[in-house]
């Protein structure tokens, strides 16, 4: 495999960082400000995608920025796994930027400049994580991502927002600064390097006990992956404006978590070492618990975003489950699900935001009959749920198919049952929403605490174009990548081989 | 070559005695100030002196030769010849950054004093300048007698700073500070004298010279005794748990500049003493005491952090955080490997920058509101956004956020300590976690939320001088946080020299020859290749 020395990965990271600065500069000119975001998003995506042909041909890009401390560099490297995640994140940043314009302006949110600049920094960090060549670089940007998303979560500035943001910080900082950092340091002391390598970086060093301890510390330290019991930050972070929840908590932040776990499994430990240490199956069963429990939590939530949040917790664990089963098919399903879940879940969040800006409704029980007033939104929502449940031809089907194959391949019938029951649960908490929205009569709206009735059902209109077009687009995308998965599939094969 | 070390007389990269200028210019200015009356003139002279001293010290960085453990910019003059006492100064990778830190912080503290000192302004500035001279001298001194002399003189200006311009309990705090330090330094002196006499026994000549002492072999038993004696001297100064009780009192009662210099440079004298003297001069004893020192370091880390969580007074909180941070320094130094010692040294600088920064921030608030109670504040970010912004960056540096200098030190220390003994070092991660907790919680309680206290509604944001101080700190924080390699490279030679001595001492210890006299043959030239 050839390695190409190229500044492109660094440029891709830098573009949105520069955009963050430019956004601050145009504080009082919203149109220019948002234009910058979108242009930067497009440039970023083009840089990322320009590396695809070479990576698909089996090459990697490499760029060492500088030596941080003796023996440890800040370095970027583009391999299939990194490019996979970077493609998804940078592409969806463009879509989310458009959506944000519609959402933030319609909902008349304050501090939009801070919002757009923090957003750009977050996307930079996510890309830097995708392109990290070693654990140290990954860790640094992991922390910067936590920090730059804090103002986004606390955006509303009221008590609830601060409480949510505090929980977010405590979970993410607390776990990473103790467990993740400890795992990183132990890895360095055992292996003498932190550079990701195909088949793992340990090269036979370290006692099985030590390696197991390191692995457990990694899993506990990467709370962004939302594995129970370190998942509670995710529902708490739903106080953020919906586009934040959409991009960060369905794509960038949580996917950084699972991406980091995949990096640990594939490129720190390596599949062979994972198998010989018998770490795969315990992980699989551990996350199976998250899959089922989070789905049950989701069933009980009436707040639409909270239900989506728990659904995310559950779906993230699919990705880890697939990797932990350590069979080619399950790993295919795992990596593919990064994209499948991203496109489908962002659609669902976009829809939740669309309903909010159009009607100010946040609870599922209030959505009766809304489908006929907001047909585009609710159709997109329906497509998203089909993908989540895993109905062909939506993208989620591919995941479930490969995961099921993988669990049979690994001779783990209990895991197959986990997948099946989770599918049933997915259907149970998603289908009623769609059904009610299209087929139930609207109920009379009760007055809220201040005596307002909200918007009358007859006055509900579809949300503005800037909101609706992106969500229809992502819904379409989750069908398209279900039908034509070849690009992502090719990258996935690059990860596994 | 062994002989070169001893033979260096006033060999200086720059052709003029740059260290002596750096050390004595503040003192000269202090003498000059005695004859001045007008406040404006006092300020001008003092500022010129500190800035000049700072610029001279930056020459040290520019002309520093990397990769060698030799002392640089050395000056050596015979002083009290019959007793073998010399005026011998020089810097190496361990001390050069500390010298620059001292001159840097001196400029900032003087700028901070531009207003707010209402009485005895002249005497106050004289104290600051004398303090600067002694502290730079301590970091440059290569003669143990000179070191001790400056170490003791340093107490005077600090004592007066707390006693004259301090808070309500200043008498108690200043006396406690002096007594504790004196108690330790008496023992340190005994330790130095034992080294001095040993040198006479072995070589026939008296010498307090560090480089001479380095070559004099020392029996294992003597090393143990000397280490213990020096330990008390340095541990009181650091301060290490359980000798730390003077620190919160001194910090709380001291004026802001006193706190800044105390936290920024004075505390480093103790940890510096360990790296400069204990490790190279007493390698076997150092190896022997590693478990004890590491455990005390870890206790300091966790204990300081827990106490910091429980404080209502901002300054006390920062004082306890210092104990925790210096525990990290001790833990790193006594990892006895390259990463640990480098981390320890860089953490001294980091702590100097970030904790001074925090004390400056408290000083800004105190000058405006005259209270340090956390509950008096809250929601200030809306009222004083610039202050809040700087405060946030400095807090992040203090809690070792990646991208700030604190992370570099913490990472290296933890790598080093976990490598040398992970069983002892693991609890340090609790300290890492708690550092985030108490600093962010403090930030939340003072800066975030609603601005409820009506007294805070009239707060004015930072003025230009104050912004200048903060900007200078933030530049250093980010520079050292993002690209620390040049700083680490400067230490390489000296750290390599120390670790080599440690490795050979460790081998001796494993060789089961507990009572043999062992000549330390490791010399700098063995690393040069």
PDB file of N, CA, C and O in Angstrom, chain A residues 66-72 74 136 139-141 143-144 147 150 157 162-163 166 169 173-175 177-179 181-182 184-186 188-189 210, chain B residues 339 342 392 396 399-403 407-408 410-412 414-415 418-419 422 429 432-433 440 444 448-450 481-485 488 492:
ATOM      1  N   UNK A  66       3.538  18.609  12.779  1.00  0.00           N
ATOM      2  CA  UNK A  66       4.778  18.876  13.503  1.00  0.00           C
ATOM      3  C   UNK A  66       4.901  17.879  14.644  1.00  0.00           C
ATOM      4  O   UNK A  66       3.954  17.171  14.972  1.00  0.00           O
ATOM      5  N   UNK A  67       6.089  17.853  15.221  1.00  0.00           N
ATOM      6  CA  UNK A  67       6.288  17.003  16.384  1.00  0.00           C
ATOM      7  C   UNK A  67       5.735  17.718  17.601  1.00  0.00           C
ATOM      8  O   UNK A  67       6.064  18.874  17.843  1.00  0.00           O
ATOM      9  N   UNK A  68       4.896  17.018  18.314  1.00  0.00           N
ATOM     10  CA  UNK A  68       4.249  17.644  19.471  1.00  0.00           C
ATOM     11  C   UNK A  68       5.155  17.541  20.686  1.00  0.00           C
ATOM     12  O   UNK A  68       5.633  18.538  21.216  1.00  0.00           O
ATOM     13  N   UNK A  69       5.399  16.337  21.114  1.00  0.00           N
ATOM     14  CA  UNK A  69       6.418  16.098  22.120  1.00  0.00           C
ATOM     15  C   UNK A  69       7.303  14.999  21.545  1.00  0.00           C
ATOM     16  O   UNK A  69       6.885  14.301  20.628  1.00  0.00           O
ATOM     17  N   UNK A  70       8.524  14.854  22.061  1.00  0.00           N
ATOM     18  CA  UNK A  70       9.426  13.872  21.435  1.00  0.00           C
ATOM     19  C   UNK A  70       8.750  12.518  21.262  1.00  0.00           C
ATOM     20  O   UNK A  70       8.214  11.955  22.211  1.00  0.00           O
ATOM     21  N   UNK A  71       8.771  12.017  20.042  1.00  0.00           N
ATOM     22  CA  UNK A  71       8.189  10.703  19.772  1.00  0.00           C
ATOM     23  C   UNK A  71       6.733  10.736  19.381  1.00  0.00           C
ATOM     24  O   UNK A  71       6.189   9.727  18.957  1.00  0.00           O
ATOM     25  N   UNK A  72       6.079  11.866  19.542  1.00  0.00           N
ATOM     26  CA  UNK A  72       4.660  11.934  19.209  1.00  0.00           C
ATOM     27  C   UNK A  72       4.411  13.119  18.282  1.00  0.00           C
ATOM     28  O   UNK A  72       4.777  14.243  18.596  1.00  0.00           O
ATOM     29  N   UNK A  74       1.792  15.429  15.663  1.00  0.00           N
ATOM     30  CA  UNK A  74       0.439  15.763  15.225  1.00  0.00           C
ATOM     31  C   UNK A  74       0.431  15.439  13.739  1.00  0.00           C
ATOM     32  O   UNK A  74       1.096  16.105  12.958  1.00  0.00           O
ATOM     33  N   UNK A 136      -2.912  10.280  19.645  1.00  0.00           N
ATOM     34  CA  UNK A 136      -2.758  11.574  20.304  1.00  0.00           C
ATOM     35  C   UNK A 136      -3.522  12.651  19.545  1.00  0.00           C
ATOM     36  O   UNK A 136      -4.279  13.426  20.138  1.00  0.00           O
ATOM     37  N   UNK A 139      -7.120  12.192  20.132  1.00  0.00           N
ATOM     38  CA  UNK A 139      -7.539  12.604  21.470  1.00  0.00           C
ATOM     39  C   UNK A 139      -7.660  14.124  21.568  1.00  0.00           C
ATOM     40  O   UNK A 139      -8.636  14.650  22.113  1.00  0.00           O
ATOM     41  N   UNK A 140      -6.667  14.820  21.025  1.00  0.00           N
ATOM     42  CA  UNK A 140      -6.679  16.282  21.130  1.00  0.00           C
ATOM     43  C   UNK A 140      -7.935  16.846  20.473  1.00  0.00           C
ATOM     44  O   UNK A 140      -8.645  17.666  21.047  1.00  0.00           O
ATOM     45  N   UNK A 141      -8.235  16.355  19.259  1.00  0.00           N
ATOM     46  CA  UNK A 141      -9.400  16.905  18.573  1.00  0.00           C
ATOM     47  C   UNK A 141     -10.707  16.400  19.166  1.00  0.00           C
ATOM     48  O   UNK A 141     -11.728  17.082  19.110  1.00  0.00           O
ATOM     49  N   UNK A 143     -11.207  16.187  22.310  1.00  0.00           N
ATOM     50  CA  UNK A 143     -11.481  17.124  23.397  1.00  0.00           C
ATOM     51  C   UNK A 143     -11.927  18.476  22.859  1.00  0.00           C
ATOM     52  O   UNK A 143     -12.837  19.105  23.404  1.00  0.00           O
ATOM     53  N   UNK A 144     -11.281  18.906  21.766  1.00  0.00           N
ATOM     54  CA  UNK A 144     -11.666  20.200  21.196  1.00  0.00           C
ATOM     55  C   UNK A 144     -13.113  20.130  20.700  1.00  0.00           C
ATOM     56  O   UNK A 144     -13.873  21.079  20.833  1.00  0.00           O
ATOM     57  N   UNK A 147     -15.450  20.556  23.516  1.00  0.00           N
ATOM     58  CA  UNK A 147     -15.472  21.918  23.997  1.00  0.00           C
ATOM     59  C   UNK A 147     -16.197  22.852  23.037  1.00  0.00           C
ATOM     60  O   UNK A 147     -16.964  23.709  23.450  1.00  0.00           O
ATOM     61  N   UNK A 150     -19.957  22.652  23.226  1.00  0.00           N
ATOM     62  CA  UNK A 150     -20.620  23.089  24.457  1.00  0.00           C
ATOM     63  C   UNK A 150     -21.500  24.331  24.257  1.00  0.00           C
ATOM     64  O   UNK A 150     -22.674  24.324  24.645  1.00  0.00           O
ATOM     65  N   UNK A 157     -29.358  29.339  26.379  1.00  0.00           N
ATOM     66  CA  UNK A 157     -28.943  30.215  27.463  1.00  0.00           C
ATOM     67  C   UNK A 157     -29.854  30.222  28.677  1.00  0.00           C
ATOM     68  O   UNK A 157     -29.671  31.012  29.583  1.00  0.00           O
ATOM     69  N   UNK A 162     -28.455  25.114  30.293  1.00  0.00           N
ATOM     70  CA  UNK A 162     -27.212  24.997  31.050  1.00  0.00           C
ATOM     71  C   UNK A 162     -27.111  23.659  31.758  1.00  0.00           C
ATOM     72  O   UNK A 162     -26.044  23.055  31.819  1.00  0.00           O
ATOM     73  N   UNK A 163     -28.241  23.207  32.297  1.00  0.00           N
ATOM     74  CA  UNK A 163     -28.221  21.907  32.970  1.00  0.00           C
ATOM     75  C   UNK A 163     -27.831  20.806  31.987  1.00  0.00           C
ATOM     76  O   UNK A 163     -26.991  19.954  32.274  1.00  0.00           O
ATOM     77  N   UNK A 166     -24.246  21.094  31.026  1.00  0.00           N
ATOM     78  CA  UNK A 166     -23.371  20.693  32.128  1.00  0.00           C
ATOM     79  C   UNK A 166     -23.231  19.177  32.145  1.00  0.00           C
ATOM     80  O   UNK A 166     -22.130  18.638  32.265  1.00  0.00           O
ATOM     81  N   UNK A 169     -20.998  18.074  29.381  1.00  0.00           N
ATOM     82  CA  UNK A 169     -19.593  18.298  29.701  1.00  0.00           C
ATOM     83  C   UNK A 169     -19.082  17.271  30.699  1.00  0.00           C
ATOM     84  O   UNK A 169     -17.998  16.717  30.548  1.00  0.00           O
ATOM     85  N   UNK A 173     -16.194  15.102  29.240  1.00  0.00           N
ATOM     86  CA  UNK A 173     -14.886  15.451  29.783  1.00  0.00           C
ATOM     87  C   UNK A 173     -14.435  14.437  30.816  1.00  0.00           C
ATOM     88  O   UNK A 173     -13.293  13.995  30.828  1.00  0.00           O
ATOM     89  N   UNK A 174     -15.370  14.103  31.695  1.00  0.00           N
ATOM     90  CA  UNK A 174     -15.012  13.220  32.802  1.00  0.00           C
ATOM     91  C   UNK A 174     -14.466  11.900  32.311  1.00  0.00           C
ATOM     92  O   UNK A 174     -13.413  11.444  32.760  1.00  0.00           O
ATOM     93  N   UNK A 175     -15.139  11.281  31.350  1.00  0.00           N
ATOM     94  CA  UNK A 175     -14.673   9.979  30.891  1.00  0.00           C
ATOM     95  C   UNK A 175     -13.396  10.103  30.074  1.00  0.00           C
ATOM     96  O   UNK A 175     -12.476   9.309  30.229  1.00  0.00           O
ATOM     97  N   UNK A 177     -11.038  12.488  30.054  1.00  0.00           N
ATOM     98  CA  UNK A 177      -9.840  12.935  30.766  1.00  0.00           C
ATOM     99  C   UNK A 177      -9.324  11.860  31.716  1.00  0.00           C
ATOM    100  O   UNK A 177      -8.158  11.906  32.102  1.00  0.00           O
ATOM    101  N   UNK A 178     -10.149  10.960  32.133  1.00  0.00           N
ATOM    102  CA  UNK A 178      -9.629   9.909  33.001  1.00  0.00           C
ATOM    103  C   UNK A 178      -9.342   8.651  32.182  1.00  0.00           C
ATOM    104  O   UNK A 178      -8.200   8.266  32.000  1.00  0.00           O
ATOM    105  N   UNK A 179     -10.402   8.017  31.672  1.00  0.00           N
ATOM    106  CA  UNK A 179     -10.214   6.692  31.071  1.00  0.00           C
ATOM    107  C   UNK A 179      -9.504   6.748  29.721  1.00  0.00           C
ATOM    108  O   UNK A 179      -8.578   5.994  29.462  1.00  0.00           O
ATOM    109  N   UNK A 181      -7.610   9.111  28.422  1.00  0.00           N
ATOM    110  CA  UNK A 181      -6.217   9.547  28.565  1.00  0.00           C
ATOM    111  C   UNK A 181      -5.368   8.425  29.162  1.00  0.00           C
ATOM    112  O   UNK A 181      -4.247   8.175  28.720  1.00  0.00           O
ATOM    113  N   UNK A 182      -5.922   7.734  30.155  1.00  0.00           N
ATOM    114  CA  UNK A 182      -5.171   6.642  30.774  1.00  0.00           C
ATOM    115  C   UNK A 182      -4.906   5.545  29.749  1.00  0.00           C
ATOM    116  O   UNK A 182      -3.794   5.004  29.667  1.00  0.00           O
ATOM    117  N   UNK A 184      -4.714   5.871  26.552  1.00  0.00           N
ATOM    118  CA  UNK A 184      -3.735   6.377  25.585  1.00  0.00           C
ATOM    119  C   UNK A 184      -2.320   6.245  26.148  1.00  0.00           C
ATOM    120  O   UNK A 184      -1.399   5.785  25.476  1.00  0.00           O
ATOM    121  N   UNK A 185      -2.163   6.643  27.393  1.00  0.00           N
ATOM    122  CA  UNK A 185      -0.821   6.625  27.994  1.00  0.00           C
ATOM    123  C   UNK A 185      -0.334   5.187  28.176  1.00  0.00           C
ATOM    124  O   UNK A 185       0.820   4.869  27.873  1.00  0.00           O
ATOM    125  N   UNK A 186      -1.238   4.325  28.629  1.00  0.00           N
ATOM    126  CA  UNK A 186      -0.830   2.922  28.782  1.00  0.00           C
ATOM    127  C   UNK A 186      -0.469   2.325  27.423  1.00  0.00           C
ATOM    128  O   UNK A 186       0.506   1.587  27.299  1.00  0.00           O
ATOM    129  N   UNK A 188       0.730   3.858  24.896  1.00  0.00           N
ATOM    130  CA  UNK A 188       2.041   4.370  24.500  1.00  0.00           C
ATOM    131  C   UNK A 188       3.156   3.668  25.265  1.00  0.00           C
ATOM    132  O   UNK A 188       4.180   3.299  24.698  1.00  0.00           O
ATOM    133  N   UNK A 189       2.928   3.462  26.546  1.00  0.00           N
ATOM    134  CA  UNK A 189       3.982   2.828  27.340  1.00  0.00           C
ATOM    135  C   UNK A 189       4.170   1.361  26.973  1.00  0.00           C
ATOM    136  O   UNK A 189       5.280   0.836  27.055  1.00  0.00           O
ATOM    137  N   UNK A 210      -2.956  -6.662  30.755  1.00  0.00           N
ATOM    138  CA  UNK A 210      -2.743  -5.239  30.504  1.00  0.00           C
ATOM    139  C   UNK A 210      -3.541  -4.776  29.294  1.00  0.00           C
ATOM    140  O   UNK A 210      -4.212  -3.741  29.326  1.00  0.00           O
TER     141      UNK A 210
ATOM    142  N   UNK B 339      10.633  11.429  29.904  1.00  0.00           N
ATOM    143  CA  UNK B 339       9.319  12.085  29.775  1.00  0.00           C
ATOM    144  C   UNK B 339       8.887  12.715  31.088  1.00  0.00           C
ATOM    145  O   UNK B 339       8.386  13.827  31.120  1.00  0.00           O
ATOM    146  N   UNK B 342      11.067  15.835  31.891  1.00  0.00           N
ATOM    147  CA  UNK B 342      10.691  16.921  30.961  1.00  0.00           C
ATOM    148  C   UNK B 342       9.312  17.463  31.301  1.00  0.00           C
ATOM    149  O   UNK B 342       9.100  18.670  31.336  1.00  0.00           O
ATOM    150  N   UNK B 392     -11.481  32.133  30.805  1.00  0.00           N
ATOM    151  CA  UNK B 392     -11.793  30.792  30.302  1.00  0.00           C
ATOM    152  C   UNK B 392     -10.531  30.114  29.752  1.00  0.00           C
ATOM    153  O   UNK B 392     -10.230  28.964  30.074  1.00  0.00           O
ATOM    154  N   UNK B 396      -8.729  26.805  31.184  1.00  0.00           N
ATOM    155  CA  UNK B 396      -8.501  25.609  30.368  1.00  0.00           C
ATOM    156  C   UNK B 396      -7.040  25.197  30.426  1.00  0.00           C
ATOM    157  O   UNK B 396      -6.711  24.010  30.501  1.00  0.00           O
ATOM    158  N   UNK B 399      -6.478  23.438  33.681  1.00  0.00           N
ATOM    159  CA  UNK B 399      -7.030  22.085  33.800  1.00  0.00           C
ATOM    160  C   UNK B 399      -6.498  21.166  32.710  1.00  0.00           C
ATOM    161  O   UNK B 399      -6.984  20.059  32.532  1.00  0.00           O
ATOM    162  N   UNK B 400      -5.488  21.628  31.998  1.00  0.00           N
ATOM    163  CA  UNK B 400      -4.771  20.789  31.034  1.00  0.00           C
ATOM    164  C   UNK B 400      -5.644  20.377  29.866  1.00  0.00           C
ATOM    165  O   UNK B 400      -5.750  19.212  29.511  1.00  0.00           O
ATOM    166  N   UNK B 401      -6.282  21.363  29.251  1.00  0.00           N
ATOM    167  CA  UNK B 401      -7.069  21.087  28.054  1.00  0.00           C
ATOM    168  C   UNK B 401      -6.133  20.964  26.852  1.00  0.00           C
ATOM    169  O   UNK B 401      -5.201  21.750  26.725  1.00  0.00           O
ATOM    170  N   UNK B 402      -6.349  19.979  25.983  1.00  0.00           N
ATOM    171  CA  UNK B 402      -5.473  19.850  24.816  1.00  0.00           C
ATOM    172  C   UNK B 402      -5.461  21.137  23.992  1.00  0.00           C
ATOM    173  O   UNK B 402      -6.512  21.724  23.759  1.00  0.00           O
ATOM    174  N   UNK B 403      -4.268  21.515  23.555  1.00  0.00           N
ATOM    175  CA  UNK B 403      -4.138  22.777  22.837  1.00  0.00           C
ATOM    176  C   UNK B 403      -3.623  23.885  23.736  1.00  0.00           C
ATOM    177  O   UNK B 403      -3.229  24.931  23.255  1.00  0.00           O
ATOM    178  N   UNK B 407      -1.755  20.763  29.011  1.00  0.00           N
ATOM    179  CA  UNK B 407      -1.908  19.393  28.517  1.00  0.00           C
ATOM    180  C   UNK B 407      -0.560  18.744  28.249  1.00  0.00           C
ATOM    181  O   UNK B 407      -0.359  17.561  28.531  1.00  0.00           O
ATOM    182  N   UNK B 408       0.364  19.522  27.701  1.00  0.00           N
ATOM    183  CA  UNK B 408       1.671  18.976  27.351  1.00  0.00           C
ATOM    184  C   UNK B 408       2.358  18.438  28.600  1.00  0.00           C
ATOM    185  O   UNK B 408       2.855  17.304  28.630  1.00  0.00           O
ATOM    186  N   UNK B 410       1.030  17.690  31.527  1.00  0.00           N
ATOM    187  CA  UNK B 410       0.301  16.584  32.137  1.00  0.00           C
ATOM    188  C   UNK B 410       0.524  15.288  31.359  1.00  0.00           C
ATOM    189  O   UNK B 410       0.769  14.238  31.947  1.00  0.00           O
ATOM    190  N   UNK B 411       0.466  15.389  30.035  1.00  0.00           N
ATOM    191  CA  UNK B 411       0.654  14.192  29.207  1.00  0.00           C
ATOM    192  C   UNK B 411       2.015  13.570  29.472  1.00  0.00           C
ATOM    193  O   UNK B 411       2.138  12.368  29.731  1.00  0.00           O
ATOM    194  N   UNK B 412       3.066  14.407  29.436  1.00  0.00           N
ATOM    195  CA  UNK B 412       4.412  13.875  29.620  1.00  0.00           C
ATOM    196  C   UNK B 412       4.578  13.295  31.021  1.00  0.00           C
ATOM    197  O   UNK B 412       5.163  12.226  31.202  1.00  0.00           O
ATOM    198  N   UNK B 414       2.298  12.081  32.996  1.00  0.00           N
ATOM    199  CA  UNK B 414       1.555  10.829  33.158  1.00  0.00           C
ATOM    200  C   UNK B 414       2.216   9.699  32.367  1.00  0.00           C
ATOM    201  O   UNK B 414       2.284   8.567  32.850  1.00  0.00           O
ATOM    202  N   UNK B 415       2.731  10.003  31.180  1.00  0.00           N
ATOM    203  CA  UNK B 415       3.450   8.960  30.443  1.00  0.00           C
ATOM    204  C   UNK B 415       4.635   8.483  31.274  1.00  0.00           C
ATOM    205  O   UNK B 415       4.838   7.286  31.499  1.00  0.00           O
ATOM    206  N   UNK B 418       3.458   6.707  34.609  1.00  0.00           N
ATOM    207  CA  UNK B 418       2.840   5.400  34.377  1.00  0.00           C
ATOM    208  C   UNK B 418       3.892   4.399  33.913  1.00  0.00           C
ATOM    209  O   UNK B 418       3.794   3.203  34.169  1.00  0.00           O
ATOM    210  N   UNK B 419       4.886   4.908  33.197  1.00  0.00           N
ATOM    211  CA  UNK B 419       5.937   4.023  32.734  1.00  0.00           C
ATOM    212  C   UNK B 419       6.762   3.534  33.912  1.00  0.00           C
ATOM    213  O   UNK B 419       7.112   2.360  33.998  1.00  0.00           O
ATOM    214  N   UNK B 422       3.066   2.308  37.417  1.00  0.00           N
ATOM    215  CA  UNK B 422       1.670   2.662  37.157  1.00  0.00           C
ATOM    216  C   UNK B 422       0.777   2.426  38.361  1.00  0.00           C
ATOM    217  O   UNK B 422      -0.247   3.067  38.522  1.00  0.00           O
ATOM    218  N   UNK B 429      -4.938  10.180  37.975  1.00  0.00           N
ATOM    219  CA  UNK B 429      -6.022  10.473  37.024  1.00  0.00           C
ATOM    220  C   UNK B 429      -7.241  11.066  37.726  1.00  0.00           C
ATOM    221  O   UNK B 429      -8.000  11.818  37.137  1.00  0.00           O
ATOM    222  N   UNK B 432      -6.580  14.568  37.734  1.00  0.00           N
ATOM    223  CA  UNK B 432      -6.839  15.137  36.401  1.00  0.00           C
ATOM    224  C   UNK B 432      -8.316  15.474  36.269  1.00  0.00           C
ATOM    225  O   UNK B 432      -8.706  16.561  35.825  1.00  0.00           O
ATOM    226  N   UNK B 433      -9.133  14.530  36.704  1.00  0.00           N
ATOM    227  CA  UNK B 433     -10.583  14.715  36.610  1.00  0.00           C
ATOM    228  C   UNK B 433     -11.040  15.862  37.512  1.00  0.00           C
ATOM    229  O   UNK B 433     -11.801  16.734  37.103  1.00  0.00           O
ATOM    230  N   UNK B 440     -13.779  24.279  36.318  1.00  0.00           N
ATOM    231  CA  UNK B 440     -14.972  24.616  35.532  1.00  0.00           C
ATOM    232  C   UNK B 440     -16.133  25.005  36.439  1.00  0.00           C
ATOM    233  O   UNK B 440     -16.934  25.874  36.108  1.00  0.00           O
ATOM    234  N   UNK B 444     -18.116  28.359  36.336  1.00  0.00           N
ATOM    235  CA  UNK B 444     -19.570  28.397  36.220  1.00  0.00           C
ATOM    236  C   UNK B 444     -20.182  29.279  37.306  1.00  0.00           C
ATOM    237  O   UNK B 444     -21.077  30.075  37.048  1.00  0.00           O
ATOM    238  N   UNK B 448     -20.952  32.295  34.810  1.00  0.00           N
ATOM    239  CA  UNK B 448     -22.129  31.917  34.040  1.00  0.00           C
ATOM    240  C   UNK B 448     -23.408  32.112  34.839  1.00  0.00           C
ATOM    241  O   UNK B 448     -23.387  32.462  35.993  1.00  0.00           O
ATOM    242  N   UNK B 449     -24.524  31.855  34.186  1.00  0.00           N
ATOM    243  CA  UNK B 449     -25.809  32.015  34.834  1.00  0.00           C
ATOM    244  C   UNK B 449     -26.277  33.461  34.782  1.00  0.00           C
ATOM    245  O   UNK B 449     -25.840  34.251  33.941  1.00  0.00           O
ATOM    246  N   UNK B 450     -27.187  33.796  35.695  1.00  0.00           N
ATOM    247  CA  UNK B 450     -27.768  35.139  35.702  1.00  0.00           C
ATOM    248  C   UNK B 450     -26.938  36.065  36.587  1.00  0.00           C
ATOM    249  O   UNK B 450     -26.371  35.649  37.585  1.00  0.00           O
ATOM    250  N   UNK B 481       1.205  25.339  24.118  1.00  0.00           N
ATOM    251  CA  UNK B 481       0.225  24.268  24.048  1.00  0.00           C
ATOM    252  C   UNK B 481       0.160  23.637  22.678  1.00  0.00           C
ATOM    253  O   UNK B 481      -0.049  22.437  22.538  1.00  0.00           O
ATOM    254  N   UNK B 482       0.347  24.467  21.646  1.00  0.00           N
ATOM    255  CA  UNK B 482       0.196  23.924  20.301  1.00  0.00           C
ATOM    256  C   UNK B 482       1.532  23.428  19.764  1.00  0.00           C
ATOM    257  O   UNK B 482       1.600  22.389  19.120  1.00  0.00           O
ATOM    258  N   UNK B 483       2.600  24.164  20.052  1.00  0.00           N
ATOM    259  CA  UNK B 483       3.885  23.746  19.499  1.00  0.00           C
ATOM    260  C   UNK B 483       4.947  23.746  20.597  1.00  0.00           C
ATOM    261  O   UNK B 483       5.821  24.616  20.643  1.00  0.00           O
ATOM    262  N   UNK B 484       4.885  22.775  21.494  1.00  0.00           N
ATOM    263  CA  UNK B 484       5.789  22.781  22.641  1.00  0.00           C
ATOM    264  C   UNK B 484       7.177  22.237  22.336  1.00  0.00           C
ATOM    265  O   UNK B 484       8.073  22.323  23.165  1.00  0.00           O
ATOM    266  N   UNK B 485       7.346  21.692  21.140  1.00  0.00           N
ATOM    267  CA  UNK B 485       8.582  20.960  20.874  1.00  0.00           C
ATOM    268  C   UNK B 485       9.848  21.800  21.084  1.00  0.00           C
ATOM    269  O   UNK B 485      10.817  21.303  21.675  1.00  0.00           O
ATOM    270  N   UNK B 488      10.720  21.777  24.674  1.00  0.00           N
ATOM    271  CA  UNK B 488      11.165  20.469  25.161  1.00  0.00           C
ATOM    272  C   UNK B 488      12.579  20.171  24.661  1.00  0.00           C
ATOM    273  O   UNK B 488      13.380  19.570  25.362  1.00  0.00           O
ATOM    274  N   UNK B 492      16.456  18.798  26.442  1.00  0.00           N
ATOM    275  CA  UNK B 492      16.910  17.444  26.133  1.00  0.00           C
ATOM    276  C   UNK B 492      18.249  17.079  26.759  1.00  0.00           C
ATOM    277  O   UNK B 492      18.386  16.070  27.435  1.00  0.00           O
TER     278      UNK B 492
END
